[in-house]
mmCIF file of C-alpha atoms and ligand atoms in Angstrom:
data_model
loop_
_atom_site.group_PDB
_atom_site.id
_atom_site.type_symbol
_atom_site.label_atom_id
_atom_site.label_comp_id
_atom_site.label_asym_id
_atom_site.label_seq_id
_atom_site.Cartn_x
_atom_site.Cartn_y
_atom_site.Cartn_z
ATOM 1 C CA UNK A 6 -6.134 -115.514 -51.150
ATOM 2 C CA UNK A 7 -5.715 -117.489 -47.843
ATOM 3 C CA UNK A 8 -9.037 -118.911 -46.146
ATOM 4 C CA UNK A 9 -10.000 -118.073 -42.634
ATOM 5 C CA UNK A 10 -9.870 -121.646 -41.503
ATOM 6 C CA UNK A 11 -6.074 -121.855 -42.976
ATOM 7 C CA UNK A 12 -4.943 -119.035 -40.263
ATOM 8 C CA UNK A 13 -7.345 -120.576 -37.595
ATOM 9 C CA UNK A 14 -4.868 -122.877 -35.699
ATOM 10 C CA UNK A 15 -6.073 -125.900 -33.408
ATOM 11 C CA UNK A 16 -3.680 -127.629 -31.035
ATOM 12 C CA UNK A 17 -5.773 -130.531 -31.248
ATOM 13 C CA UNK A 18 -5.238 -130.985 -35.589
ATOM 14 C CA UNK A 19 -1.818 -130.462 -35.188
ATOM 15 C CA UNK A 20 -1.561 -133.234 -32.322
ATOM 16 C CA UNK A 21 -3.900 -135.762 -34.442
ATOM 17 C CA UNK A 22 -1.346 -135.100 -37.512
ATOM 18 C CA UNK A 23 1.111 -136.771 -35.332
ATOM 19 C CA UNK A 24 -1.523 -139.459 -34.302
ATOM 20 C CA UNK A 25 -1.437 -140.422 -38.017
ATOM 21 C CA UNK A 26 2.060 -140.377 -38.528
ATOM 22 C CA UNK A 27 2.624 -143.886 -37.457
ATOM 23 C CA UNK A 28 1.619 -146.968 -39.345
ATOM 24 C CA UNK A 29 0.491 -150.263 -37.866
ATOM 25 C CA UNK A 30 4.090 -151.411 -38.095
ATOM 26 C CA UNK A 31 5.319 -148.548 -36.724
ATOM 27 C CA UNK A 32 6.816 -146.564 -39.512
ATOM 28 C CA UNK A 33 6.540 -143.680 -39.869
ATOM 29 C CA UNK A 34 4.701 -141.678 -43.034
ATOM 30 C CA UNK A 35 7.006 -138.654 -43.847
ATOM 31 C CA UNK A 36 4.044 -136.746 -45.183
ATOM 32 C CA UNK A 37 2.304 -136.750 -41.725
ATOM 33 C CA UNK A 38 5.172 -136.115 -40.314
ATOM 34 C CA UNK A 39 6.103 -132.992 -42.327
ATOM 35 C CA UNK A 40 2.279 -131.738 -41.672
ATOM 36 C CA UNK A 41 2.704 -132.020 -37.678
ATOM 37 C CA UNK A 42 5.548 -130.016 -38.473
ATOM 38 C CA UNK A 43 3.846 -127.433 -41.191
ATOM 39 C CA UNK A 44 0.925 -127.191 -38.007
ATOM 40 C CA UNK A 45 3.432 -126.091 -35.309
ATOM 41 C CA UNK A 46 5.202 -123.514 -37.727
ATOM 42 C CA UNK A 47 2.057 -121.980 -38.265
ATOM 43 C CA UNK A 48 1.229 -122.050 -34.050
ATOM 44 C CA UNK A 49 4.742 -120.406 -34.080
ATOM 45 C CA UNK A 50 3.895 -118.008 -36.200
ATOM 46 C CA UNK A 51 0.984 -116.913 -34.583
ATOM 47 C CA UNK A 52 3.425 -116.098 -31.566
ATOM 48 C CA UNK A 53 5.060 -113.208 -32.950
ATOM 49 C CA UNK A 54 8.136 -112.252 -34.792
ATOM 50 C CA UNK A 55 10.976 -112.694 -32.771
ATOM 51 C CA UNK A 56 11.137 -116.406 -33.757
ATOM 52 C CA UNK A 57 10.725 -115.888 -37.569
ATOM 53 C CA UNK A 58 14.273 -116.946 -37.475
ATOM 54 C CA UNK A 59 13.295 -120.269 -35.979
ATOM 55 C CA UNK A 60 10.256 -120.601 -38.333
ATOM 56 C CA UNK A 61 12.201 -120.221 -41.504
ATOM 57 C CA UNK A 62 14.594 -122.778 -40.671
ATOM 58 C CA UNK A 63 11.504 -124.957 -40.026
ATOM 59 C CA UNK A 64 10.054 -123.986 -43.038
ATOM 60 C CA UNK A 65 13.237 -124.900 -44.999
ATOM 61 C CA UNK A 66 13.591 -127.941 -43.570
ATOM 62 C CA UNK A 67 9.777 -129.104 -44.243
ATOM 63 C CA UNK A 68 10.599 -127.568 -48.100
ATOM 64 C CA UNK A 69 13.412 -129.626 -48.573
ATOM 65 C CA UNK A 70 11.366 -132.362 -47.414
ATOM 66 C CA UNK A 71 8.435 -132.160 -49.163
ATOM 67 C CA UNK A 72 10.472 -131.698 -52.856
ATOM 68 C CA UNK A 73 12.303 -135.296 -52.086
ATOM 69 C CA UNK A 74 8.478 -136.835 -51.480
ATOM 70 C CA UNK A 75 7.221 -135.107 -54.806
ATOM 71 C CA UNK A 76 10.653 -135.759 -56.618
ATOM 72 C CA UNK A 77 11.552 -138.709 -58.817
ATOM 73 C CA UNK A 78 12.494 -140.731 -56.180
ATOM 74 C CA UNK A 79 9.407 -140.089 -54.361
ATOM 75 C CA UNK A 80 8.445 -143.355 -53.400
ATOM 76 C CA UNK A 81 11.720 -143.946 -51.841
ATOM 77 C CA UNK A 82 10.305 -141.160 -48.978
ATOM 78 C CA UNK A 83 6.790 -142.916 -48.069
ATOM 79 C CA UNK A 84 8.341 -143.797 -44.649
ATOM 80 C CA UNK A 85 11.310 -142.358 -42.525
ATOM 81 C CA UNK A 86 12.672 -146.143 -42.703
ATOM 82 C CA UNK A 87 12.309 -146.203 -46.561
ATOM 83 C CA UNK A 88 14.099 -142.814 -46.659
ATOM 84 C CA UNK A 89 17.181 -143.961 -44.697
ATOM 85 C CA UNK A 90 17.372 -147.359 -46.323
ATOM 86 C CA UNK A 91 17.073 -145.957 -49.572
ATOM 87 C CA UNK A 92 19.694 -142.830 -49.195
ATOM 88 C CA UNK A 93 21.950 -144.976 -47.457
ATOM 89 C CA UNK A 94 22.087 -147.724 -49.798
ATOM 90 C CA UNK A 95 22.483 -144.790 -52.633
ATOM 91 C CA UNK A 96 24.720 -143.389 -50.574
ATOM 92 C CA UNK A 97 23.097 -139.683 -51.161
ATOM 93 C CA UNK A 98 24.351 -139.200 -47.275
ATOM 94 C CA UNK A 99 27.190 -137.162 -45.762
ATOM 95 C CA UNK A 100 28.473 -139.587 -43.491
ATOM 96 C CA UNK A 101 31.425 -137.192 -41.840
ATOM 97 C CA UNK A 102 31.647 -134.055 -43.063
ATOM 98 C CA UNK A 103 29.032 -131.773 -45.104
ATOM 99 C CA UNK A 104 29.867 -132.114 -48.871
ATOM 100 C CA UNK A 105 27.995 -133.192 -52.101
ATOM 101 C CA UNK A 106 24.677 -133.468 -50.274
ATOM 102 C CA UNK A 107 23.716 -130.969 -47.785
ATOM 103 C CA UNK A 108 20.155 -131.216 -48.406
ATOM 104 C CA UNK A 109 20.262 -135.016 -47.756
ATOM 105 C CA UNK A 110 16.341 -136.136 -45.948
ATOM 106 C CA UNK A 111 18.517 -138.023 -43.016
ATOM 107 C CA UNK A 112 20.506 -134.699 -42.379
ATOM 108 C CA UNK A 113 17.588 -132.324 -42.804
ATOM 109 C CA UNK A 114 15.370 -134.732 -40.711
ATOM 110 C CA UNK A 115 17.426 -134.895 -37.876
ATOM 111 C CA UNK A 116 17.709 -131.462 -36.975
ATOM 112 C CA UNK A 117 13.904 -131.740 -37.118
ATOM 113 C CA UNK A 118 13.619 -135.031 -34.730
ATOM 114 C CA UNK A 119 15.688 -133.261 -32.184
ATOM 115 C CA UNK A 120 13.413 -130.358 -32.487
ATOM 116 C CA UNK A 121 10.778 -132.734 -31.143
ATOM 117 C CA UNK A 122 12.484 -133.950 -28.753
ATOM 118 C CA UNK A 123 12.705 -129.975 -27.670
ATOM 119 C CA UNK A 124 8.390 -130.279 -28.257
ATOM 120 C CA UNK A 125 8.286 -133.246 -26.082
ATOM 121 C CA UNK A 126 9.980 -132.103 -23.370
ATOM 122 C CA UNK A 127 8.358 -128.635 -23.723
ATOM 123 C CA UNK A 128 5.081 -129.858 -23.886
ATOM 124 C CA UNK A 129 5.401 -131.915 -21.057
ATOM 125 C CA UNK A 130 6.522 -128.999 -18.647
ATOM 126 C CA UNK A 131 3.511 -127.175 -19.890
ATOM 127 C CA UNK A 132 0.981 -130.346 -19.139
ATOM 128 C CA UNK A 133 2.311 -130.582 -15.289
ATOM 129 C CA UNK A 134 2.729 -126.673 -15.322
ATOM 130 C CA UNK A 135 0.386 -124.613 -12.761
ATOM 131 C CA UNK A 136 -0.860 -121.285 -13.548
ATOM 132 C CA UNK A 137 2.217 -118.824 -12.300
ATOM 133 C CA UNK A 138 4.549 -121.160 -14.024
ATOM 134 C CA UNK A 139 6.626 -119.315 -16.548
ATOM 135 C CA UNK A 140 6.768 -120.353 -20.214
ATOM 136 C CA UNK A 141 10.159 -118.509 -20.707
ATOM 137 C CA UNK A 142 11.548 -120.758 -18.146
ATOM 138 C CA UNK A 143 10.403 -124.201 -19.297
ATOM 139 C CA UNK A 144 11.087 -123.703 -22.864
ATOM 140 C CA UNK A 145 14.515 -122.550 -21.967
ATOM 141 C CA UNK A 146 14.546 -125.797 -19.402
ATOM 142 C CA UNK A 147 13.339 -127.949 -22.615
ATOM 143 C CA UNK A 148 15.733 -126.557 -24.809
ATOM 144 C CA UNK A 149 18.723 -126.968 -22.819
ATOM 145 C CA UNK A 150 18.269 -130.436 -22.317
ATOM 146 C CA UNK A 151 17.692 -130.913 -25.929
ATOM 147 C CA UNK A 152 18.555 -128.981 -28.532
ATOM 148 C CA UNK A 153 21.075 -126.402 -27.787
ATOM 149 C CA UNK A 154 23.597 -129.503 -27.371
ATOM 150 C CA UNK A 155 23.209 -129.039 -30.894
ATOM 151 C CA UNK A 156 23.321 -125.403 -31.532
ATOM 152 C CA UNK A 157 26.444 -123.185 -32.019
ATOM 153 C CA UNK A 158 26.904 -120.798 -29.516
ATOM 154 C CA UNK A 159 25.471 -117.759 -31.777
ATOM 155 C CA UNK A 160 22.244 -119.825 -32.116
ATOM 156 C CA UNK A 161 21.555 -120.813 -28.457
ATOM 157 C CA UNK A 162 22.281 -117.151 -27.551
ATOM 158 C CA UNK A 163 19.464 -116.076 -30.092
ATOM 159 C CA UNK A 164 17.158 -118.744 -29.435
ATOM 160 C CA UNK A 165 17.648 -117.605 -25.250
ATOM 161 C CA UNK A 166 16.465 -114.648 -26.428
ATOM 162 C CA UNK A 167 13.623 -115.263 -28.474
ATOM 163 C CA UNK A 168 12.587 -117.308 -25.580
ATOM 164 C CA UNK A 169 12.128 -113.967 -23.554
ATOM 165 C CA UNK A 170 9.477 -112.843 -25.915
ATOM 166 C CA UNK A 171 6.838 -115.863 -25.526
ATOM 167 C CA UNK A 172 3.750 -114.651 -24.169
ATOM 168 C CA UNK A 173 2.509 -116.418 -20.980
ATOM 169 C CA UNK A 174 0.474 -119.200 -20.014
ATOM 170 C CA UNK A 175 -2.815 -117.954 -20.219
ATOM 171 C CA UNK A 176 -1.960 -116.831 -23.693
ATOM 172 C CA UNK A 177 -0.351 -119.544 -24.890
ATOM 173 C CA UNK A 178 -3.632 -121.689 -24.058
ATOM 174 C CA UNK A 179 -5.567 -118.918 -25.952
ATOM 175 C CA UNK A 180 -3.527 -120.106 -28.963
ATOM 176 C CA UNK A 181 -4.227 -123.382 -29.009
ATOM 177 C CA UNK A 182 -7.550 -122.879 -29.392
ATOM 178 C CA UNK A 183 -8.759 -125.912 -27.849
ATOM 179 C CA UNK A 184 -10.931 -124.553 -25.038
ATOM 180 C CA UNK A 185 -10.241 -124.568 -21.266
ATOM 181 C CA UNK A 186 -6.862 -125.306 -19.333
ATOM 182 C CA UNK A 187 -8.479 -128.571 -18.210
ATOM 183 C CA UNK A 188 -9.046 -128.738 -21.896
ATOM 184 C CA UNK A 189 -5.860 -128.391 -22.965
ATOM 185 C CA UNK A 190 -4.167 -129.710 -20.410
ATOM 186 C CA UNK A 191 -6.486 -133.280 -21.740
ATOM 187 C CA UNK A 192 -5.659 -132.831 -24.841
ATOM 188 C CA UNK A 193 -1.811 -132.331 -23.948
ATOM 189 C CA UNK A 194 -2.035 -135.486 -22.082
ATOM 190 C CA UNK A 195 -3.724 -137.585 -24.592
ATOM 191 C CA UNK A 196 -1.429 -136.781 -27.117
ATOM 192 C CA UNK A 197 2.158 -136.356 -25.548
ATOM 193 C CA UNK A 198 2.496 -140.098 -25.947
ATOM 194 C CA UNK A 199 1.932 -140.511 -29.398
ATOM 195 C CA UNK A 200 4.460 -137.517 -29.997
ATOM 196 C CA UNK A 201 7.080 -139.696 -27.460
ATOM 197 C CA UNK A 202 6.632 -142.702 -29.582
ATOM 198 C CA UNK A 203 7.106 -141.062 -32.822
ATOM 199 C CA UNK A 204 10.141 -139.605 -31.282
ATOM 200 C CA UNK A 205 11.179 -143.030 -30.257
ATOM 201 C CA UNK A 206 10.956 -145.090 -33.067
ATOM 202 C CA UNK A 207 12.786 -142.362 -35.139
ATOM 203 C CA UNK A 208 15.504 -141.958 -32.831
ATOM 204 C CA UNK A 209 15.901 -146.029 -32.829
ATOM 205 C CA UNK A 210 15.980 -146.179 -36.266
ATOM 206 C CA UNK A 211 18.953 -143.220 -36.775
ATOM 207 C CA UNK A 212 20.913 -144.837 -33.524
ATOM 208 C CA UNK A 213 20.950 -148.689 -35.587
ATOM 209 C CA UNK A 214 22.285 -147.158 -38.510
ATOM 210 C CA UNK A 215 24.759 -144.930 -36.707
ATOM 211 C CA UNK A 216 23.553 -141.687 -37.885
ATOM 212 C CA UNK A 217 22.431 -139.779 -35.166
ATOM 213 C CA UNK A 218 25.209 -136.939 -35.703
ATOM 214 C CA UNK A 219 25.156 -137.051 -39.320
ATOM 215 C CA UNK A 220 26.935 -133.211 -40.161
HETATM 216 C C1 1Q0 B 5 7.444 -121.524 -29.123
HETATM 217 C C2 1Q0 B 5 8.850 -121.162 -29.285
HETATM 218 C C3 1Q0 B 5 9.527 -121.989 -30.250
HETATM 219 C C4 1Q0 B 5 10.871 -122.351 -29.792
HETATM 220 C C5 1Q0 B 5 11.463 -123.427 -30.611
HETATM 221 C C6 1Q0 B 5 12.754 -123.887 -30.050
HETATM 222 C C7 1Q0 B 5 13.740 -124.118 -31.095
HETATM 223 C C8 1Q0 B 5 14.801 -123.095 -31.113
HETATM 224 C C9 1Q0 B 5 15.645 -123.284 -32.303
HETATM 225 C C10 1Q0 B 5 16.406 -122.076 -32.667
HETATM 226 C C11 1Q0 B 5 17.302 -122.246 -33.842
HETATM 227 C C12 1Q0 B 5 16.692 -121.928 -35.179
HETATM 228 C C13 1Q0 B 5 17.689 -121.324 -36.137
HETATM 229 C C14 1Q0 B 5 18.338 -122.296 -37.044
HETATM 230 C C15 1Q0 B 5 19.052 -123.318 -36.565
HETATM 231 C C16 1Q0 B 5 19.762 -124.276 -37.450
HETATM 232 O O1 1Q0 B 5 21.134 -123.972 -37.449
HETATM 233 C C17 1Q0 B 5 19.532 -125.675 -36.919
HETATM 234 C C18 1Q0 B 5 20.444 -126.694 -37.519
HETATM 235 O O2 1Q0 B 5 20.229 -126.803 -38.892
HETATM 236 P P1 1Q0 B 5 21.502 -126.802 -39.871
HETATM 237 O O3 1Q0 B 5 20.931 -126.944 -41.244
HETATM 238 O O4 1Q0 B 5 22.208 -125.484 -39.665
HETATM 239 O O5 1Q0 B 5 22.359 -127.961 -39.443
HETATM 240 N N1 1Q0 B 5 18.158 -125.989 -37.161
HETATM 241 C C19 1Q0 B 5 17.414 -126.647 -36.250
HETATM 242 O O6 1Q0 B 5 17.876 -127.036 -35.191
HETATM 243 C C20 1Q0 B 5 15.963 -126.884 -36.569
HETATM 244 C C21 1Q0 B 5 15.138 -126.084 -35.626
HETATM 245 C C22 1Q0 B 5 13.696 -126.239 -35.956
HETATM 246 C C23 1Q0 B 5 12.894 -125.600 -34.880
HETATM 247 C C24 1Q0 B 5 11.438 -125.774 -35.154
HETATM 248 C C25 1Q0 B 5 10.653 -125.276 -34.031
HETATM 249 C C26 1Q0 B 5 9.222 -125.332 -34.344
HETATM 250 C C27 1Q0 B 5 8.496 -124.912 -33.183
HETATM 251 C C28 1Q0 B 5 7.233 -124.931 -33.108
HETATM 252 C C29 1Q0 B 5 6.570 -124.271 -31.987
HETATM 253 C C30 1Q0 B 5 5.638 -125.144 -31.369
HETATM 254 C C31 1Q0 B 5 5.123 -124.578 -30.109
HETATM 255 C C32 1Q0 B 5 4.582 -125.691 -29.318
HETATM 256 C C33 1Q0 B 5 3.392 -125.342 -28.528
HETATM 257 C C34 1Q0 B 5 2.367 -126.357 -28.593
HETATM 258 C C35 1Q0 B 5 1.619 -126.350 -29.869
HETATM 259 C C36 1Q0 B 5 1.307 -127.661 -30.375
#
């Protein structure tokens, strides 16, 4: 049976999980990172069907995740740096083309750090957004500058759509469940920079060891 509290969704958890993700020497912990990420599918869920699509690759992607953490090698996938020192050394990495390890954590990680980059720039739009702004429009914005440079031209056309079907602003903000706009809009703003420097330090790490277009 699922609990009340585990459908009850707060913006301001999901936001703290990524708070937690980084340690004092700025790596990050893969298992708070794959909870920010478990918090958002479940906000994304709560926004109806039409991006069940989206969520299941999310969900995948977490999965996959999660068994390397709880696998042998476990220890190997504390930290995002661990987990790309470790599979590189090994080489368990498609370098070039996708062959003998499509489930690889760099690969499957990547698609999700450009996902936040999508977040971050989303979020953003919504934090300086007024109340006749149109959600459609900035996640379509956020997206284009982000992640559809990395979609194929079947997925950007069915993500466009999807997009059509988010609810508005006032909606969205009942979602969250944090309380007022000013509310959220706090919240938004406290926590947009912890989200930016996650982002960062990831996307340093994958650009000094060349893999930022790993297949
Ligand atoms: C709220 C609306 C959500 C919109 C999310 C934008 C992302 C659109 C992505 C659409 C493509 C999904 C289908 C699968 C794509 C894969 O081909 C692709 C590449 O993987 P691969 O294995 O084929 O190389 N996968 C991805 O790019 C990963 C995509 C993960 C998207 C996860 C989105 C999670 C969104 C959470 C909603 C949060 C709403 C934020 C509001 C504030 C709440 C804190």
């Amino acid at each position: 049976a699922v609990a009340l509290e585990d459908l009850k969704f707060t913006l301001q958890e999901v936001l703290d999980t990524f708070k937690s993700c980084l340690s004092e020497h700025k790596e990050v912990f893969l298992e708070h990172y794959v909870a920010g990420w478990r918090g958002l599918v479940k906000f994304m869920n709560c926004l109806g069907s039409v991006f069940s699509f989206i969520s299941k690759d999310a969900v995948n992607k977490i999965q996959i995740l999660v068994n390397h953490l709880n696998g042998e090698n476990g220890a190997h996938y504390v930290t995002i740096q661990s987990m790309v020192k470790y599979e590189l050394d090994s080489q368990l990495v498609d370098l070039t083309k996708r062959g003998s390890f499509p489930e690889s954590g760099c690969r499957t990680l990547l698609r999700l750090h450009r996902a936040l980059r999508w977040l971050e720039l989303f979020l953003e739009r919504l934090r300086t957004s007024t109340e006749d702004s149109n959600t459609s429009v900035m996640c379509s914005e956020a997206y284009n500058e982000s992640l559809a440079q990395h979609h194929a031209w079947i997925i950007r056309k069915a993500a466009g759509t999807a997009f059509w079907a988010l609810p508005g602003r006032a909606t969205f903000f009942d979602v969250m469940n944090v309380g007022s706009p000013e509310q959220v809009m706090a919240v938004l703003g406290d926590t947009l920079p912890l989200i930016s420097e996650v982002y960062q330090v990831t996307e340093d790490l994958y650009a000094q060891n060349n893999i930022l277009e790993l297949p």
